[in-house]
């Protein structure tokens, strides 16, 4: 982390020096098709900055969850999947994918620092309402485990439910969003 132009170490008191388990969650719905080449380039740059000690699970949320790579600290499979990444059509199943990814890839490894990195569009059209109690339970549990979330929201003329959920998720965990 850079603060006032100076590098400084980041520590998480609750997790000490635990390695991260990063879920890289990228929308692969129809709306991503026009920007796929730029997205591949950005994902590649992101991958190149990650320390080898951090595990990454790469999933997509077009239509339904698709696990592109399992948790791994080597980058060869991740880079290969990023190179093959393409829009799969359908709607963005962002919310359901986020909850399922946490259940499958983060909760089973309590000694790792859970982190989401989410890249998704928001054109203001949600495909369903969320269960607020379910979301609050997820959020409280994720916070109790020391989780962090970061998001890149590719927003159209107006944001909607996706932007609202991600703003809440990222802000509550102390992450960054753009």
CSV table of C-alpha atoms in Angstrom, one decimal:
chain,number,residue,atom,x,y,z
A,1,UNK,CA,0.0,0.0,0.0
A,2,UNK,CA,1.2,3.5,-0.8
A,3,UNK,CA,0.3,6.3,1.6
A,4,UNK,CA,1.3,9.9,0.9
A,5,UNK,CA,3.7,8.6,-1.7
A,6,UNK,CA,5.5,6.2,0.8
A,7,UNK,CA,5.1,2.4,0.8
A,8,UNK,CA,3.9,1.0,4.0
A,9,UNK,CA,3.2,-2.6,5.1
A,10,UNK,CA,-0.4,-3.7,5.7
A,11,UNK,CA,-1.3,-5.9,8.6
A,12,UNK,CA,-4.6,-7.5,9.6
A,13,UNK,CA,-4.5,-7.9,13.4
A,14,UNK,CA,-7.1,-10.7,13.5
A,15,UNK,CA,-5.3,-12.7,10.8
A,16,UNK,CA,-1.7,-11.8,11.5
A,17,UNK,CA,0.4,-12.8,8.5
A,18,UNK,CA,-2.2,-15.2,7.0
A,19,UNK,CA,-2.0,-15.7,3.3
A,20,UNK,CA,-4.9,-14.3,1.3
A,21,UNK,CA,-7.6,-16.4,-0.5
A,22,UNK,CA,-8.7,-14.1,-3.3
A,23,UNK,CA,-11.8,-14.8,-5.2
A,24,UNK,CA,-11.4,-12.9,-8.5
A,25,UNK,CA,-15.0,-12.6,-9.6
A,26,UNK,CA,-15.6,-11.3,-13.1
A,27,UNK,CA,-18.9,-10.9,-14.9
A,28,UNK,CA,-19.0,-12.8,-18.2
A,29,UNK,CA,-22.6,-11.8,-19.2
A,30,UNK,CA,-23.5,-10.3,-22.6
A,31,UNK,CA,-22.8,-6.7,-21.4
A,32,UNK,CA,-19.1,-7.6,-21.1
A,33,UNK,CA,-18.6,-8.6,-24.7
A,34,UNK,CA,-17.6,-5.2,-26.1
A,35,UNK,CA,-14.8,-4.7,-23.6
A,36,UNK,CA,-13.4,-8.3,-23.4
A,37,UNK,CA,-9.9,-7.4,-24.8
A,38,UNK,CA,-9.4,-4.5,-22.4
A,39,UNK,CA,-10.6,-6.7,-19.6
A,40,UNK,CA,-8.2,-9.5,-20.4
A,41,UNK,CA,-5.4,-7.0,-20.4
A,42,UNK,CA,-6.4,-5.5,-17.1
A,43,UNK,CA,-6.8,-8.9,-15.5
A,44,UNK,CA,-3.4,-9.9,-16.7
A,45,UNK,CA,-1.9,-6.8,-15.2
A,46,UNK,CA,-3.7,-7.5,-11.9
A,47,UNK,CA,-2.4,-11.1,-11.9
A,48,UNK,CA,1.2,-9.9,-12.5
A,49,UNK,CA,1.1,-7.7,-9.3
A,50,UNK,CA,0.0,-10.5,-7.0
A,51,UNK,CA,2.5,-12.1,-4.7
A,52,UNK,CA,2.9,-15.8,-5.4
A,53,UNK,CA,2.0,-16.6,-1.7
A,54,UNK,CA,-1.6,-15.5,-2.3
A,55,UNK,CA,-4.1,-18.1,-3.6
A,56,UNK,CA,-6.5,-17.0,-6.3
A,57,UNK,CA,-9.8,-18.6,-7.3
A,58,UNK,CA,-11.0,-17.2,-10.7
A,59,UNK,CA,-14.8,-17.3,-11.3
A,60,UNK,CA,-17.2,-15.7,-13.6
A,61,UNK,CA,-20.8,-14.7,-13.0
A,62,UNK,CA,-22.5,-14.7,-16.5
A,63,UNK,CA,-25.8,-16.6,-16.1
A,64,UNK,CA,-24.4,-18.7,-13.2
A,65,UNK,CA,-21.2,-19.3,-11.4
A,66,UNK,CA,-18.4,-20.8,-13.4
A,67,UNK,CA,-15.2,-21.8,-11.7
A,68,UNK,CA,-12.4,-21.0,-14.1
A,69,UNK,CA,-9.5,-21.9,-11.7
A,70,UNK,CA,-9.4,-23.5,-8.3
A,71,UNK,CA,-7.5,-22.0,-5.4
A,72,UNK,CA,-3.9,-21.9,-6.4
A,73,UNK,CA,-0.9,-19.8,-5.8
A,74,UNK,CA,0.8,-20.6,-9.1
A,75,UNK,CA,-0.2,-18.2,-11.9
A,76,UNK,CA,0.1,-20.3,-15.1
A,77,UNK,CA,-3.5,-21.7,-15.0
A,78,UNK,CA,-4.8,-18.2,-14.0
A,79,UNK,CA,-3.0,-16.5,-16.9
A,80,UNK,CA,-4.3,-19.2,-19.3
A,81,UNK,CA,-7.9,-18.8,-18.2
A,82,UNK,CA,-7.6,-15.0,-18.5
A,83,UNK,CA,-6.3,-15.4,-22.0
A,84,UNK,CA,-9.4,-17.6,-22.8
A,85,UNK,CA,-11.9,-15.4,-21.0
A,86,UNK,CA,-14.9,-14.5,-23.1
A,87,UNK,CA,-18.4,-13.3,-22.7
A,88,UNK,CA,-20.8,-16.3,-22.2
A,89,UNK,CA,-24.0,-14.4,-22.7
A,90,UNK,CA,-27.0,-14.2,-20.4
A,91,UNK,CA,-27.5,-12.0,-17.4
A,92,UNK,CA,-25.1,-11.1,-14.6
A,93,UNK,CA,-25.7,-13.5,-11.7
A,94,UNK,CA,-23.4,-11.4,-9.5
A,95,UNK,CA,-25.2,-11.6,-6.2
A,96,UNK,CA,-25.8,-15.4,-6.2
A,97,UNK,CA,-22.3,-16.0,-7.4
A,98,UNK,CA,-20.8,-13.9,-4.7
A,99,UNK,CA,-22.7,-15.8,-1.9
A,100,UNK,CA,-21.8,-19.2,-3.5
A,101,UNK,CA,-18.2,-18.2,-3.9
A,102,UNK,CA,-17.9,-17.3,-0.2
A,103,UNK,CA,-19.6,-20.5,0.8
A,104,UNK,CA,-17.4,-22.8,-1.4
A,105,UNK,CA,-14.0,-21.0,-1.5
A,106,UNK,CA,-13.7,-18.8,1.6
A,107,UNK,CA,-15.5,-20.3,4.6
A,108,UNK,CA,-13.8,-23.7,4.3
A,109,UNK,CA,-10.3,-22.0,4.8
A,110,UNK,CA,-10.7,-20.0,8.0
A,111,UNK,CA,-7.0,-19.5,8.5
A,112,UNK,CA,-6.7,-17.5,5.3
A,113,UNK,CA,-7.6,-13.9,4.8
A,114,UNK,CA,-10.7,-13.8,2.6
A,115,UNK,CA,-10.7,-11.2,-0.1
A,116,UNK,CA,-13.0,-10.5,-3.0
A,117,UNK,CA,-12.0,-8.7,-6.2
A,118,UNK,CA,-15.1,-8.1,-8.2
A,119,UNK,CA,-15.3,-6.7,-11.7
A,120,UNK,CA,-18.9,-6.2,-12.9
A,121,UNK,CA,-21.1,-3.8,-14.9
A,122,UNK,CA,-24.2,-2.1,-13.6
A,123,UNK,CA,-26.6,-0.7,-16.1
A,124,UNK,CA,-29.3,-0.2,-13.6
A,125,UNK,CA,-31.3,-3.3,-14.5
A,126,UNK,CA,-31.3,-5.9,-11.7
A,127,UNK,CA,-32.6,-9.3,-12.6
A,128,UNK,CA,-34.0,-9.9,-9.1
A,129,UNK,CA,-34.3,-8.4,-5.6
A,130,UNK,CA,-32.1,-9.6,-2.9
A,131,UNK,CA,-33.0,-11.0,0.5
A,132,UNK,CA,-31.8,-8.3,2.9
A,133,UNK,CA,-31.6,-10.6,5.9
A,134,UNK,CA,-29.6,-13.1,3.9
A,135,UNK,CA,-27.2,-10.3,2.7
A,136,UNK,CA,-26.8,-8.9,6.2
A,137,UNK,CA,-26.0,-12.4,7.6
A,138,UNK,CA,-23.4,-12.8,4.8
A,139,UNK,CA,-21.9,-9.4,5.5
A,140,UNK,CA,-21.7,-9.8,9.2
A,141,UNK,CA,-20.1,-13.3,8.8
A,142,UNK,CA,-17.6,-12.0,6.2
A,143,UNK,CA,-16.7,-9.1,8.5
A,144,UNK,CA,-16.2,-11.4,11.5
A,145,UNK,CA,-13.8,-13.5,9.4
A,146,UNK,CA,-11.7,-10.3,8.6
A,147,UNK,CA,-12.8,-10.3,4.9
A,148,UNK,CA,-12.0,-7.5,2.5
A,149,UNK,CA,-13.8,-6.7,-0.8
A,150,UNK,CA,-12.7,-4.5,-3.7
A,151,UNK,CA,-14.7,-3.7,-6.8
A,152,UNK,CA,-14.5,-2.2,-10.2
A,153,UNK,CA,-18.0,-1.3,-11.2
A,154,UNK,CA,-18.5,-0.5,-14.9
A,155,UNK,CA,-21.5,1.8,-14.6
A,156,UNK,CA,-23.7,3.0,-17.3
A,157,UNK,CA,-25.7,6.2,-17.3
A,158,UNK,CA,-27.4,5.1,-14.1
A,159,UNK,CA,-26.4,2.7,-11.4
A,160,UNK,CA,-28.7,0.3,-9.6
A,161,UNK,CA,-28.9,-2.6,-7.2
A,162,UNK,CA,-25.4,-4.0,-8.2
A,163,UNK,CA,-23.7,-0.7,-7.4
A,164,UNK,CA,-25.6,-0.3,-4.2
A,165,UNK,CA,-24.7,-3.8,-2.9
A,166,UNK,CA,-21.1,-3.4,-3.9
A,167,UNK,CA,-20.8,0.0,-2.3
A,168,UNK,CA,-22.1,-1.4,0.9
A,169,UNK,CA,-19.9,-4.5,0.7
A,170,UNK,CA,-16.7,-2.7,-0.2
A,171,UNK,CA,-17.2,0.2,2.2
A,172,UNK,CA,-18.1,-2.0,5.2
A,173,UNK,CA,-14.9,-4.1,4.6
A,174,UNK,CA,-12.6,-1.1,4.1
A,175,UNK,CA,-11.9,-2.0,0.5
A,176,UNK,CA,-11.6,0.1,-2.6
A,177,UNK,CA,-14.0,0.6,-5.5
A,178,UNK,CA,-14.0,2.4,-8.7
